Structure formats: C-alpha cells, structure tokens
Amino acid sequence: MTSRFGGRTAIITGASRGIGLAIAQRLVSEGARVCITARKPEPLKEAVEALGGPEHAIGIPGRGDDPEHQDAAIAATLEAFGSADLFVNNTGINPVYGRMVDLNLDAARKIFEVNALSAISWVQKVHKAWLAEHGGAIVNVSSVAGTKPAPGIGFYGATKAMLTHITEELAVELGPNIRVNGVAPAVVKTRFAEALYEGREEEVAAQYPLGRLGLPEDVAGAVAFLLSEDAAWVTGRTLVLDGGVTLTGGV
Ligand SMILES: NC(=O)c1ccc[n+]([C@@H]2O[C@H](COP(=O)([O-])OP(=O)(O)OC[C@H]3O[C@@H](n4cnc5c(N)ncnc54)[C@H](OP(=O)(O)O)[C@@H]3O)[C@@H](O)[C@H]2O)c1
C-alpha cells in the first residue's frame, strides 16, 4: 500500500507542541514533508528534530498573524520541498477568561486577528503561491466552543464559529481542486486546555461517553483523513471530535 501523503508537503501552523505537532507527526509518518510554525524558535527546533530533521521537516518561527511571517514560511516551504499542497491552520489563542459583557476589546481584537482573520490571510497566500495552480487541501482547527455557547470563553468560541463559517465559504469558492474542511475538538490534553481539567481529570472525563478526554493524536487522525484522498468527496465540513460529550450536554 502506498503512503497517503508521499510526495506531498504540508504547512501546519502553531505546531511546536500539542495538536499541531501531533498532526505534523502523523503526516510525516504517512510520507509528507512538513513546515511547522510557532513563535518560540527553540521548541520549534526541537520539534523539527523530533520529526526526523530537515529531510522531513522545517520550522519557521513567527507570529501566526504576521503577514511577513506567513510569506516567509510559504517561501521557505517551496524552497525546501518544492510544493505546498496541504495547509493546516491550527494556531488559536484564548488569552482571556470571563463574561463577554466584561470582555477587554483590545484582547478581543487580537483573538479575532489570530483565530479568524489570519486563517484567511494564510489561505490567500498559500492559494496564490501554490494551491490555485496545483490544487490541494486545507483544514482549519476550530473548537466545540464554536458550536454552542461556551461560558467564560465566549469570544474565543465566537471566533471559532467564524472560522467554521470561513471554512464553508472557502469550500464553495475553491472547489473543485481545493477541499477545505475543519475539525472542532472538545477538551484535548494540551498545555492550552490544562486549566479545564488539571486536578479533576477523572471528574471531567466522566461527562464523556467515551470515558476520557481527547489526545492530540485523536485530532491528528481526523485531520489526516480530511487532508487525504480518503476524504475526496468531503468539503466545507467541520468534524466534531468530542468523545460524545456534546451529546450529554457537557462542555
Ligand atoms: N486543547 C484543546 O482542548 C483544544 C480544543 C479545541 C480546539 N483547540 C484548538 O487547537 C489548536 C491548537 O491548540 P493546542 O491545544 O494544541 O495548544 P498548545 O498545546 O498550547 O500549542 C499551541 C501551539 O501554537 C503555537 N502558538 C501559540 N500562539 C501562537 C501565535 N500567536 N502564533 C504562532 N504560533 C502560536 C505554540 O507555540 P509558541 O507558544 O512558541 O508560539 C504551540 O506550538 C488551537 O487553535 C486551539 O484553539 C484546542
């Protein structure tokens, strides 16, 4: 059996750890070469090593919402590997917690820039540089917080709901040669979500019909499916990955 991503190159943003790194690992294990991004250079370097070094991966440090960084990452990918067939918009931030009526609007603008607007900017650039001519696939990492009210992280949820809508709009615009999908995870055990389960994991996991919280690998498997030809007739969909928790009214 041939590997699903042999000869393909993926750009995965926010991928020095957590869900992004698990996606990179999964894609490399199935034959892809990857460009990963994150703000801090050192952990990014370590992640590149963990992915097998420069033959398989490059790391380009920068802020996800910085257009110059976006250009640099795409140019470096094309130079190193000669293509940019797959794009995973994984960077997402949530620096504030609290009620929306008390929301700091400067923080909100930043969350919107990183979580929603940057997704469009990255796609515009990857489209121009590679996808328009050659086709490919895109996955946006959304959240179950974007599927229903999420008290305390409401604006984050609103930006993820927007991202899900952006996924649909892009899918309509970019077919038939480019597919655009998303994933919407519930709680996945990463640094980002630690506050949601630390010290009470068993109690939180009890709400999940599948009896446990998500692991980055759970998301990576779904993203790999959506990027692959196995999902050749799927576009505009955001796949909920939640261990069943939203069925029980949890999260
Ligand atoms: N974990 C969950 O429960 C969960 C649930 C639903 C959705 N999600 C979504 O999944 C995505 C990944 O989250 P995660 O849980 O894997 O988080 P994580 O473990 O904290 O990893 C975040 C990654 O993104 C990088 N990053 C953070 N801010 C960045 C920025 N402004 N520009 C560029 N890179 C940045 C981090 O490296 P640096 O710090 O060096 O930049 C790191 O590599 C996010 O979009 C998040 O909203 C997570």
mmCIF file of C-alpha atoms and ligand atoms in Angstrom:
data_model
loop_
_atom_site.group_PDB
_atom_site.id
_atom_site.type_symbol
_atom_site.label_atom_id
_atom_site.label_comp_id
_atom_site.label_asym_id
_atom_site.label_seq_id
_atom_site.Cartn_x
_atom_site.Cartn_y
_atom_site.Cartn_z
ATOM 1 C CA MET A 1 0.000 0.000 0.000
ATOM 2 C CA THR A 2 1.408 3.450 -0.895
ATOM 3 C CA SER A 3 1.586 6.127 1.794
ATOM 4 C CA ARG A 4 -1.278 8.636 1.747
ATOM 5 C CA PHE A 5 0.952 11.703 1.710
ATOM 6 C CA GLY A 6 4.024 10.534 -0.233
ATOM 7 C CA GLY A 7 5.358 13.434 -2.330
ATOM 8 C CA ARG A 8 3.077 15.941 -0.589
ATOM 9 C CA THR A 9 4.082 18.932 1.516
ATOM 10 C CA ALA A 10 2.078 20.386 4.396
ATOM 11 C CA ILE A 11 2.301 23.688 6.249
ATOM 12 C CA ILE A 12 0.996 23.364 9.816
ATOM 13 C CA THR A 13 0.795 26.498 11.944
ATOM 14 C CA GLY A 14 1.243 26.521 15.726
ATOM 15 C CA ALA A 15 2.920 23.136 15.672
ATOM 16 C CA SER A 16 5.874 23.049 18.098
ATOM 17 C CA ARG A 17 3.714 21.082 20.567
ATOM 18 C CA GLY A 18 0.168 19.893 21.231
ATOM 19 C CA ILE A 19 -2.316 19.261 18.455
ATOM 20 C CA GLY A 20 -0.209 20.889 15.722
ATOM 21 C CA LEU A 21 2.834 18.730 16.468
ATOM 22 C CA ALA A 22 0.690 15.586 16.567
ATOM 23 C CA ILE A 23 -0.708 16.490 13.134
ATOM 24 C CA ALA A 24 2.832 17.032 11.821
ATOM 25 C CA GLN A 25 3.937 13.672 13.264
ATOM 26 C CA ARG A 26 1.008 11.878 11.707
ATOM 27 C CA LEU A 27 1.539 13.442 8.273
ATOM 28 C CA VAL A 28 5.291 12.733 8.309
ATOM 29 C CA SER A 29 4.595 9.124 9.355
ATOM 30 C CA GLU A 30 2.438 8.843 6.232
ATOM 31 C CA GLY A 31 5.086 10.247 3.881
ATOM 32 C CA ALA A 32 4.590 14.026 3.938
ATOM 33 C CA ARG A 33 7.210 16.693 4.370
ATOM 34 C CA VAL A 34 6.128 19.471 6.674
ATOM 35 C CA CYS A 35 6.785 23.084 7.521
ATOM 36 C CA ILE A 36 5.817 23.853 11.102
ATOM 37 C CA THR A 37 5.494 27.269 12.722
ATOM 38 C CA ALA A 38 5.317 28.713 16.258
ATOM 39 C CA ARG A 39 6.549 31.853 17.987
ATOM 40 C CA LYS A 40 9.414 30.433 20.082
ATOM 41 C CA PRO A 41 12.373 29.215 17.982
ATOM 42 C CA GLU A 42 13.869 26.721 20.474
ATOM 43 C CA PRO A 43 10.872 24.405 20.973
ATOM 44 C CA LEU A 44 10.263 24.652 17.229
ATOM 45 C CA LYS A 45 13.819 23.430 16.572
ATOM 46 C CA GLU A 46 13.289 20.528 18.959
ATOM 47 C CA ALA A 47 10.034 19.653 17.198
ATOM 48 C CA VAL A 48 11.800 19.609 13.820
ATOM 49 C CA GLU A 49 14.373 17.194 15.268
ATOM 50 C CA ALA A 50 11.585 15.007 16.680
ATOM 51 C CA LEU A 51 10.050 14.915 13.202
ATOM 52 C CA GLY A 52 13.267 13.499 11.728
ATOM 53 C CA GLY A 53 15.223 16.634 10.825
ATOM 54 C CA PRO A 54 15.475 18.704 7.647
ATOM 55 C CA GLU A 55 14.733 15.842 5.268
ATOM 56 C CA HIS A 56 11.219 15.680 6.689
ATOM 57 C CA ALA A 57 10.573 18.993 8.371
ATOM 58 C CA ILE A 58 11.500 22.648 8.598
ATOM 59 C CA GLY A 59 10.472 25.105 11.311
ATOM 60 C CA ILE A 60 9.849 28.782 10.641
ATOM 61 C CA PRO A 61 9.395 30.901 13.777
ATOM 62 C CA GLY A 62 6.969 33.818 13.852
ATOM 63 C CA ARG A 63 3.578 35.103 14.947
ATOM 64 C CA GLY A 64 0.711 33.426 13.155
ATOM 65 C CA ASP A 65 -0.968 36.745 12.424
ATOM 66 C CA ASP A 66 2.149 38.437 10.992
ATOM 67 C CA PRO A 67 1.832 38.668 7.171
ATOM 68 C CA GLU A 68 5.617 38.795 6.722
ATOM 69 C CA HIS A 69 5.988 35.593 8.729
ATOM 70 C CA GLN A 70 3.281 33.973 6.596
ATOM 71 C CA ASP A 71 5.148 34.942 3.399
ATOM 72 C CA ALA A 72 8.455 33.698 4.839
ATOM 73 C CA ALA A 73 7.017 30.329 5.883
ATOM 74 C CA ILE A 74 5.413 29.715 2.495
ATOM 75 C CA ALA A 75 8.554 30.774 0.591
ATOM 76 C CA ALA A 76 10.763 28.552 2.794
ATOM 77 C CA THR A 77 8.424 25.591 2.249
ATOM 78 C CA LEU A 78 8.539 25.962 -1.524
ATOM 79 C CA GLU A 79 12.304 26.352 -1.455
ATOM 80 C CA ALA A 80 12.893 23.339 0.798
ATOM 81 C CA PHE A 81 10.324 20.906 -0.608
ATOM 82 C CA GLY A 82 9.074 22.334 -3.925
ATOM 83 C CA SER A 83 5.354 22.332 -3.109
ATOM 84 C CA ALA A 84 2.712 23.384 -0.555
ATOM 85 C CA ASP A 85 -0.198 21.011 -1.159
ATOM 86 C CA LEU A 86 -1.729 20.846 2.301
ATOM 87 C CA PHE A 87 -2.382 23.660 4.750
ATOM 88 C CA VAL A 88 -3.441 23.252 8.377
ATOM 89 C CA ASN A 89 -4.492 26.431 10.115
ATOM 90 C CA ASN A 90 -4.003 25.257 13.690
ATOM 91 C CA THR A 91 -2.921 28.401 15.562
ATOM 92 C CA GLY A 92 -5.525 29.584 18.021
ATOM 93 C CA ILE A 93 -5.318 31.710 21.157
ATOM 94 C CA ASN A 94 -7.535 32.415 24.137
ATOM 95 C CA PRO A 95 -5.732 34.803 26.490
ATOM 96 C CA VAL A 96 -8.820 35.981 28.421
ATOM 97 C CA TYR A 97 -11.394 34.253 30.580
ATOM 98 C CA GLY A 98 -14.643 35.743 31.780
ATOM 99 C CA ARG A 99 -18.034 37.082 30.792
ATOM 100 C CA MET A 100 -18.487 38.684 27.395
ATOM 101 C CA VAL A 101 -20.012 41.783 28.980
ATOM 102 C CA ASP A 102 -16.671 42.352 30.729
ATOM 103 C CA LEU A 103 -14.530 41.475 27.693
ATOM 104 C CA ASN A 104 -11.413 43.567 27.087
ATOM 105 C CA LEU A 105 -11.926 44.657 23.490
ATOM 106 C CA ASP A 106 -8.230 45.035 22.698
ATOM 107 C CA ALA A 107 -7.729 41.412 23.708
ATOM 108 C CA ALA A 108 -10.773 40.516 21.621
ATOM 109 C CA ARG A 109 -9.315 42.190 18.517
ATOM 110 C CA LYS A 110 -6.129 40.134 18.924
ATOM 111 C CA ILE A 111 -8.090 36.889 19.340
ATOM 112 C CA PHE A 112 -10.078 37.726 16.211
ATOM 113 C CA GLU A 113 -6.890 38.550 14.264
ATOM 114 C CA VAL A 114 -5.148 35.291 15.210
ATOM 115 C CA ASN A 115 -8.075 32.855 15.218
ATOM 116 C CA ALA A 116 -10.148 34.076 12.285
ATOM 117 C CA LEU A 117 -8.620 36.758 10.087
ATOM 118 C CA SER A 118 -5.207 35.083 9.886
ATOM 119 C CA ALA A 119 -6.860 31.945 8.561
ATOM 120 C CA ILE A 120 -7.991 33.943 5.552
ATOM 121 C CA SER A 121 -4.637 35.639 5.149
ATOM 122 C CA TRP A 122 -2.723 32.324 5.209
ATOM 123 C CA VAL A 123 -5.142 30.746 2.744
ATOM 124 C CA GLN A 124 -4.899 33.739 0.380
ATOM 125 C CA LYS A 125 -1.135 33.423 0.373
ATOM 126 C CA VAL A 126 -0.890 29.626 0.054
ATOM 127 C CA HIS A 127 -3.548 29.784 -2.650
ATOM 128 C CA LYS A 128 -1.580 32.333 -4.642
ATOM 129 C CA ALA A 129 1.756 30.599 -4.151
ATOM 130 C CA TRP A 130 0.673 27.012 -4.884
ATOM 131 C CA LEU A 131 -2.907 25.815 -4.466
ATOM 132 C CA ALA A 132 -4.543 27.863 -7.244
ATOM 133 C CA GLU A 133 -2.403 26.189 -9.881
ATOM 134 C CA HIS A 134 -1.897 22.729 -8.383
ATOM 135 C CA GLY A 135 -4.868 22.079 -6.071
ATOM 136 C CA GLY A 136 -4.698 20.629 -2.573
ATOM 137 C CA ALA A 137 -6.485 20.552 0.750
ATOM 138 C CA ILE A 138 -6.935 22.792 3.774
ATOM 139 C CA VAL A 139 -8.027 22.049 7.345
ATOM 140 C CA ASN A 140 -8.950 24.710 9.920
ATOM 141 C CA VAL A 141 -8.765 23.769 13.602
ATOM 142 C CA SER A 142 -11.939 25.124 15.159
ATOM 143 C CA SER A 143 -13.495 24.083 18.516
ATOM 144 C CA VAL A 144 -16.722 22.797 20.020
ATOM 145 C CA ALA A 145 -16.715 26.206 21.752
ATOM 146 C CA GLY A 146 -17.751 27.497 18.312
ATOM 147 C CA THR A 147 -20.768 25.209 18.095
ATOM 148 C CA LYS A 148 -22.702 26.437 21.145
ATOM 149 C CA PRO A 149 -22.338 28.962 23.978
ATOM 150 C CA ALA A 150 -19.162 28.424 25.995
ATOM 151 C CA PRO A 151 -19.399 30.481 29.186
ATOM 152 C CA GLY A 152 -16.082 32.051 30.171
ATOM 153 C CA ILE A 153 -14.539 31.593 26.725
ATOM 154 C CA GLY A 154 -17.392 33.086 24.717
ATOM 155 C CA PHE A 155 -15.413 35.347 22.410
ATOM 156 C CA TYR A 156 -12.916 32.578 21.655
ATOM 157 C CA GLY A 157 -15.952 30.464 20.738
ATOM 158 C CA ALA A 158 -17.309 33.248 18.537
ATOM 159 C CA THR A 159 -14.040 33.403 16.581
ATOM 160 C CA LYS A 160 -14.084 29.607 16.162
ATOM 161 C CA ALA A 161 -17.702 29.794 14.935
ATOM 162 C CA MET A 162 -16.493 32.342 12.417
ATOM 163 C CA LEU A 163 -13.676 30.020 11.422
ATOM 164 C CA THR A 164 -16.205 27.276 10.783
ATOM 165 C CA HIS A 165 -18.147 29.645 8.555
ATOM 166 C CA ILE A 166 -14.953 30.723 6.782
ATOM 167 C CA THR A 167 -14.331 27.020 6.107
ATOM 168 C CA GLU A 168 -17.715 26.765 4.386
ATOM 169 C CA GLU A 169 -17.244 29.924 2.313
ATOM 170 C CA LEU A 170 -13.766 28.873 1.161
ATOM 171 C CA ALA A 171 -15.005 25.387 0.309
ATOM 172 C CA VAL A 172 -17.621 26.881 -2.012
ATOM 173 C CA GLU A 173 -15.114 29.289 -3.575
ATOM 174 C CA LEU A 174 -12.187 26.940 -4.028
ATOM 175 C CA GLY A 175 -13.719 23.732 -5.383
ATOM 176 C CA PRO A 176 -13.283 21.566 -7.351
ATOM 177 C CA ASN A 177 -9.495 21.304 -6.962
ATOM 178 C CA ILE A 178 -9.103 22.507 -3.398
ATOM 179 C CA ARG A 179 -11.038 20.995 -0.491
ATOM 180 C CA VAL A 180 -11.497 22.992 2.718
ATOM 181 C CA ASN A 181 -12.612 21.315 5.945
ATOM 182 C CA GLY A 182 -12.308 21.759 9.688
ATOM 183 C CA VAL A 183 -12.244 19.928 12.995
ATOM 184 C CA ALA A 184 -13.954 21.048 16.203
ATOM 185 C CA PRO A 185 -12.417 19.281 19.205
ATOM 186 C CA ALA A 186 -13.737 19.263 22.777
ATOM 187 C CA VAL A 187 -11.127 19.146 25.569
ATOM 188 C CA VAL A 188 -7.824 17.763 24.311
ATOM 189 C CA LYS A 189 -4.970 17.243 26.759
ATOM 190 C CA THR A 190 -2.515 20.010 25.838
ATOM 191 C CA ARG A 191 -0.982 22.984 27.613
ATOM 192 C CA PHE A 192 -3.677 25.199 26.059
ATOM 193 C CA ALA A 193 -6.504 23.344 27.804
ATOM 194 C CA GLU A 194 -4.768 22.367 31.079
ATOM 195 C CA ALA A 195 -6.883 24.726 33.204
ATOM 196 C CA LEU A 196 -10.024 22.900 32.079
ATOM 197 C CA TYR A 197 -9.066 19.539 33.580
ATOM 198 C CA GLU A 198 -5.966 19.783 35.792
ATOM 199 C CA GLY A 199 -6.552 18.230 39.196
ATOM 200 C CA ARG A 200 -10.013 16.952 38.208
ATOM 201 C CA GLU A 201 -9.464 14.955 35.040
ATOM 202 C CA GLU A 202 -11.495 11.954 36.169
ATOM 203 C CA GLU A 203 -14.472 14.136 37.012
ATOM 204 C CA VAL A 204 -14.325 15.964 33.667
ATOM 205 C CA ALA A 205 -13.769 12.743 31.699
ATOM 206 C CA ALA A 206 -16.842 11.190 33.344
ATOM 207 C CA GLN A 207 -19.026 13.507 31.191
ATOM 208 C CA TYR A 208 -17.609 11.894 28.045
ATOM 209 C CA PRO A 209 -19.418 8.797 26.760
ATOM 210 C CA LEU A 210 -16.039 7.513 25.547
ATOM 211 C CA GLY A 211 -14.740 7.884 29.104
ATOM 212 C CA ARG A 212 -11.702 10.049 28.525
ATOM 213 C CA LEU A 213 -10.502 13.430 27.322
ATOM 214 C CA GLY A 214 -9.058 13.841 23.838
ATOM 215 C CA LEU A 215 -5.421 13.331 22.967
ATOM 216 C CA PRO A 216 -3.594 15.329 20.280
ATOM 217 C CA GLU A 217 -3.357 12.068 18.274
ATOM 218 C CA ASP A 218 -7.169 11.847 18.184
ATOM 219 C CA VAL A 219 -7.270 15.172 16.361
ATOM 220 C CA ALA A 220 -4.304 14.298 14.149
ATOM 221 C CA GLY A 221 -6.022 11.169 12.825
ATOM 222 C CA ALA A 222 -9.119 13.140 11.810
ATOM 223 C CA VAL A 223 -7.076 15.923 10.217
ATOM 224 C CA ALA A 224 -5.052 13.376 8.239
ATOM 225 C CA PHE A 225 -8.299 11.830 6.986
ATOM 226 C CA LEU A 226 -9.657 15.209 5.867
ATOM 227 C CA LEU A 227 -6.397 16.092 4.089
ATOM 228 C CA SER A 228 -6.206 12.735 2.345
ATOM 229 C CA GLU A 229 -7.869 11.341 -0.766
ATOM 230 C CA ASP A 230 -9.988 9.212 1.592
ATOM 231 C CA ALA A 231 -11.971 12.429 2.022
ATOM 232 C CA ALA A 232 -12.026 13.209 -1.711
ATOM 233 C CA TRP A 233 -15.771 13.951 -1.636
ATOM 234 C CA VAL A 234 -15.801 15.936 1.603
ATOM 235 C CA THR A 235 -15.565 19.711 1.638
ATOM 236 C CA GLY A 236 -16.890 22.541 3.797
ATOM 237 C CA ARG A 237 -17.435 20.233 6.786
ATOM 238 C CA THR A 238 -16.197 20.747 10.316
ATOM 239 C CA LEU A 239 -15.943 17.401 12.030
ATOM 240 C CA VAL A 240 -16.813 17.457 15.748
ATOM 241 C CA LEU A 241 -14.257 15.428 17.753
ATOM 242 C CA ASP A 242 -15.650 15.248 21.255
ATOM 243 C CA GLY A 243 -15.729 11.701 22.638
ATOM 244 C CA GLY A 244 -19.508 12.153 22.554
ATOM 245 C CA VAL A 245 -19.538 14.864 25.236
ATOM 246 C CA THR A 246 -21.769 17.334 23.426
ATOM 247 C CA LEU A 247 -24.450 14.605 23.219
ATOM 248 C CA THR A 248 -24.659 14.617 27.014
ATOM 249 C CA GLY A 249 -24.925 18.393 27.299
ATOM 250 C CA GLY A 250 -21.362 18.574 28.664
ATOM 251 C CA VAL A 251 -18.592 21.103 27.845
HETATM 252 N N1 LIG B 1 -6.580 21.650 23.518
HETATM 253 C C1 LIG B 1 -7.891 21.752 23.398
HETATM 254 O O1 LIG B 1 -8.685 21.326 24.271
HETATM 255 C C2 LIG B 1 -8.499 22.376 22.168
HETATM 256 C C3 LIG B 1 -9.866 22.209 21.940
HETATM 257 C C4 LIG B 1 -10.433 22.763 20.806
HETATM 258 C C5 LIG B 1 -9.643 23.462 19.918
HETATM 259 N N2 LIG B 1 -8.316 23.633 20.171
HETATM 260 C C6 LIG B 1 -7.527 24.392 19.191
HETATM 261 O O2 LIG B 1 -6.417 23.617 18.806
HETATM 262 C C7 LIG B 1 -5.370 24.489 18.359
HETATM 263 C C8 LIG B 1 -4.050 24.057 18.965
HETATM 264 O O3 LIG B 1 -4.145 24.130 20.372
HETATM 265 P P1 LIG B 1 -3.317 23.177 21.361
HETATM 266 O O4 LIG B 1 -4.278 22.708 22.376
HETATM 267 O O5 LIG B 1 -2.508 22.191 20.610
HETATM 268 O O6 LIG B 1 -2.366 24.272 22.055
HETATM 269 P P2 LIG B 1 -0.874 24.174 22.628
HETATM 270 O O7 LIG B 1 -0.523 22.799 23.049
HETATM 271 O O8 LIG B 1 -0.795 25.268 23.617
HETATM 272 O O9 LIG B 1 0.038 24.511 21.352
HETATM 273 C C9 LIG B 1 -0.083 25.747 20.717
HETATM 274 C C10 LIG B 1 0.955 25.851 19.615
HETATM 275 O O10 LIG B 1 0.718 27.057 18.871
HETATM 276 C C11 LIG B 1 1.850 27.924 18.998
HETATM 277 N N3 LIG B 1 1.306 29.296 19.065
HETATM 278 C C12 LIG B 1 0.566 29.833 20.058
HETATM 279 N N4 LIG B 1 0.236 31.103 19.766
HETATM 280 C C13 LIG B 1 0.779 31.357 18.552
HETATM 281 C C14 LIG B 1 0.796 32.503 17.705
HETATM 282 N N5 LIG B 1 0.192 33.641 18.045
HETATM 283 N N6 LIG B 1 1.437 32.408 16.508
HETATM 284 C C15 LIG B 1 2.066 31.262 16.150
HETATM 285 N N7 LIG B 1 2.088 30.153 16.913
HETATM 286 C C16 LIG B 1 1.459 30.205 18.094
HETATM 287 C C17 LIG B 1 2.596 27.452 20.235
HETATM 288 O O11 LIG B 1 3.977 27.733 20.221
HETATM 289 P P3 LIG B 1 4.547 29.176 20.759
HETATM 290 O O12 LIG B 1 3.982 29.361 22.129
HETATM 291 O O13 LIG B 1 6.030 29.049 20.703
HETATM 292 O O14 LIG B 1 4.028 30.189 19.776
HETATM 293 C C18 LIG B 1 2.377 25.945 20.126
HETATM 294 O O15 LIG B 1 3.248 25.385 19.172
HETATM 295 C C19 LIG B 1 -5.844 25.904 18.708
HETATM 296 O O16 LIG B 1 -6.389 26.523 17.560
HETATM 297 C C20 LIG B 1 -6.941 25.688 19.718
HETATM 298 O O17 LIG B 1 -7.900 26.720 19.698
HETATM 299 C C21 LIG B 1 -7.712 23.100 21.277
#
